[in-house]
Amino acid sequence: MSQRTVTLKFSDSDRTIELPIMEGTLGPDVIDTRSLSSQGILTYDPGFLSTASCSSNITFIDGDEGLLYYRGYPIEQLAEHSDFMEVSYLLMHGELPTAEQKVKFVDTVRHHTLLHDLMGSFFRGFRRDAHPMAVMVGTVGAMSAFYRDSSDPFDAKQREVAAYRLLAKVPTIAAWSYKYNLGEPFMYPQNRFDYASNFLYMMFATPSEDYQPNPVLARALDRIFVLHADHEQNASSSTVRVAGSSGANPFACVAGGIASLWGPLHGGANEATLTMLEQIGDASRIGEYIRRAKDKTDSFRLMGFGHRVYKNMDPRAAIMRQTCHDVLNELGLHDDPLFKLALKLEKIALEDEYFVDKKLYPNVDFYSGIVMRAMGIPNSMFTAIFALARTAGWVAQWMEMVASPEQRIARPRQLYTGSIRRDFLPMDQRG
Ligand code: CMC
């Protein structure tokens, strides 16, 4: 079949430009506009509403149908039958591991979990009340200084070691950022535990008492990791790719991803959801907050609702909703006032005309915050846990980007709306 094209026709002249249409294996066709700049034309798309910034074979989302696949596997199947280590392998290598590959992968990650001893002193430079995400941006960026032998993005072996180091050490950094807040001693990773149990251990154990991670909570946490592991070209993954496109080292790129994730419109929404629920305080005030969310003159938004791509239920939210009910039941928390309030808000928003018309469904952050809160995880750690899980996706996206022959430095252009040329005015002629 001959190449399909689209023709751009200018309304004020006979000029036309023919552009090739690219087809993926799934999802919308993409118009290849790369040749436009050499013809003196640019495309305009702030916020990237209609822009495919790269080609990728890692993750697929169909926002209308509410589908999410990692390497072709539906998220529902992975959440039910797989675990975070297997999913990380899948994201990085493209295929599910064999039994032997999995053992080797898990073992390698395990043996990279310790931080360079001097990194402990690095933590001590922060204020005690520093937000864990602030500590993570700083300390993950600082890995560039501690692990210089795996910071060359153009060396395949160094890339691989960096990937293992990030996957293994980010949980240690996240847990230690919490311990630092509490003023408790840092707990060293324990190789006898699985990934999620080890994280719970580093967060909640102390040297003075025996601590055994609860397997039900570890399984629920592992599921949270699986659901958050990757999500196509979202703000933080795009940040990692843009940073990496200049040849920056992987630790600096992932620190950039963490910074981008922190915002309340992205990963920070899980913490913002709980802050909002605490502000609402009582079911009698839900109406007031729903009214504020609909009011165009009020900047308030219902946190944990809406998504750029999903105009149907976010499949991660559907799974997380179930996990949320399971965990609340398991812990006997269904009658907790905050959780009752959350479930009431969910019900009202799902039926409200404004939210229904705009297709604003509860997203994954709405339920994950509630689940983590029920598990005894403090609000300030929610986004840090999202970052820990998304590290798998960031690393996979970064590796794909670095290896792609199509990749060039990311350099968007602009529609300039400033002053036209004018001459410099000496001070006495201004104003
Ligand atoms: N509450 C009230 N109104 C909303 C909300 C909300 N949560 N979300 C979107 N809207 C309205 C918005 O005012 C706009 O209305 P109109 O067309 O009349 O101007 C319309 O819906 C479309 O919104 P938008 O801001 O143009 O959509 P977007 O794709 O740029 O933003 C979003 C997507 C997720 C940033 C947004 O829905 C939002 O701010 N949600 C709350 C924050 C949140 O929960 N973020 C987590 C997203 S999921 C996990 C992740 O990505 O990390």
mmCIF file of C-alpha atoms and ligand atoms in Angstrom, residues 264-267 269 293 296 301-308 316 354-355 358 360 363-365 386, ligand 1:
data_model
loop_
_atom_site.group_PDB
_atom_site.id
_atom_site.type_symbol
_atom_site.label_atom_id
_atom_site.label_comp_id
_atom_site.label_asym_id
_atom_site.label_seq_id
_atom_site.Cartn_x
_atom_site.Cartn_y
_atom_site.Cartn_z
ATOM 1 C CA PRO A 264 -0.656 18.289 42.468
ATOM 2 C CA LEU A 265 -1.963 17.911 38.902
ATOM 3 C CA HIS A 266 0.255 14.827 38.470
ATOM 4 C CA GLY A 267 1.557 12.473 41.181
ATOM 5 C CA ALA A 269 -2.688 14.489 43.529
ATOM 6 C CA ALA A 293 -15.091 22.797 41.854
ATOM 7 C CA LYS A 296 -15.016 28.968 36.953
ATOM 8 C CA ARG A 301 -10.529 21.518 41.699
ATOM 9 C CA LEU A 302 -11.709 18.235 43.044
ATOM 10 C CA MET A 303 -8.384 16.478 43.595
ATOM 11 C CA GLY A 304 -8.235 12.885 42.383
ATOM 12 C CA PHE A 305 -10.770 13.515 39.612
ATOM 13 C CA GLY A 306 -10.231 13.909 35.871
ATOM 14 C CA HIS A 307 -7.479 12.877 33.505
ATOM 15 C CA ARG A 308 -6.002 14.248 30.290
ATOM 16 C CA ARG A 316 -5.930 1.635 37.374
ATOM 17 C CA TYR A 354 -20.924 18.548 35.635
ATOM 18 C CA PHE A 355 -18.566 15.632 36.301
ATOM 19 C CA LYS A 358 -17.010 16.461 31.365
ATOM 20 C CA LEU A 360 -14.335 13.503 35.113
ATOM 21 C CA ASN A 363 -8.504 8.669 38.966
ATOM 22 C CA VAL A 364 -5.922 6.301 40.452
ATOM 23 C CA ASP A 365 -4.670 8.975 42.871
ATOM 24 C CA PHE A 386 4.384 6.890 43.385
HETATM 25 N N1 CMC B 1 -12.391 19.349 39.231
HETATM 26 C C1 CMC B 1 -13.193 20.237 38.613
HETATM 27 N N2 CMC B 1 -13.161 20.499 37.289
HETATM 28 C C2 CMC B 1 -12.254 19.824 36.561
HETATM 29 C C3 CMC B 1 -11.374 18.896 37.140
HETATM 30 C C4 CMC B 1 -11.451 18.657 38.531
HETATM 31 N N3 CMC B 1 -10.652 17.771 39.130
HETATM 32 N N4 CMC B 1 -10.576 18.377 36.174
HETATM 33 C C5 CMC B 1 -10.925 18.982 35.033
HETATM 34 N N5 CMC B 1 -11.936 19.854 35.257
HETATM 35 C C6 CMC B 1 -12.662 20.652 34.243
HETATM 36 C C7 CMC B 1 -11.843 21.864 33.844
HETATM 37 O O1 CMC B 1 -12.178 23.006 34.616
HETATM 38 C C8 CMC B 1 -12.214 22.019 32.386
HETATM 39 O O2 CMC B 1 -13.475 22.638 32.321
HETATM 40 P P1 CMC B 1 -13.843 23.598 31.065
HETATM 41 O O3 CMC B 1 -13.797 22.735 29.842
HETATM 42 O O4 CMC B 1 -15.210 24.097 31.387
HETATM 43 O O5 CMC B 1 -12.799 24.675 31.063
HETATM 44 C C9 CMC B 1 -12.400 20.594 31.900
HETATM 45 O O6 CMC B 1 -12.747 19.834 33.075
HETATM 46 C C10 CMC B 1 -11.144 19.981 31.261
HETATM 47 O O7 CMC B 1 -10.078 20.165 32.164
HETATM 48 P P2 CMC B 1 -8.590 20.531 31.732
HETATM 49 O O8 CMC B 1 -7.893 21.178 32.869
HETATM 50 O O9 CMC B 1 -8.620 21.276 30.434
HETATM 51 O O10 CMC B 1 -8.041 19.085 31.466
HETATM 52 P P3 CMC B 1 -6.514 18.658 31.408
HETATM 53 O O11 CMC B 1 -6.461 17.453 30.559
HETATM 54 O O12 CMC B 1 -5.636 19.798 31.027
HETATM 55 O O13 CMC B 1 -6.155 18.288 32.950
HETATM 56 C C11 CMC B 1 -5.989 17.086 34.962
HETATM 57 C C12 CMC B 1 -6.196 17.014 33.448
HETATM 58 C C13 CMC B 1 -5.736 15.693 35.522
HETATM 59 C C14 CMC B 1 -4.747 17.942 35.267
HETATM 60 C C15 CMC B 1 -7.269 17.704 35.615
HETATM 61 O O14 CMC B 1 -8.364 16.865 35.411
HETATM 62 C C16 CMC B 1 -7.075 17.999 37.106
HETATM 63 O O15 CMC B 1 -6.588 19.069 37.459
HETATM 64 N N6 CMC B 1 -7.464 17.019 38.010
HETATM 65 C C17 CMC B 1 -7.225 17.172 39.426
HETATM 66 C C18 CMC B 1 -5.794 16.751 39.750
HETATM 67 C C19 CMC B 1 -5.603 15.249 39.656
HETATM 68 O O16 CMC B 1 -6.378 14.475 40.203
HETATM 69 N N7 CMC B 1 -4.495 14.835 38.990
HETATM 70 C C20 CMC B 1 -4.119 13.417 38.879
HETATM 71 C C21 CMC B 1 -4.209 12.903 37.485
HETATM 72 S S1 CMC B 1 -4.093 11.130 37.354
HETATM 73 C C22 CMC B 1 -2.530 10.637 37.874
HETATM 74 C C23 CMC B 1 -1.356 11.321 37.253
HETATM 75 O O17 CMC B 1 -1.347 11.692 36.081
HETATM 76 O O18 CMC B 1 -0.386 11.508 37.951
#
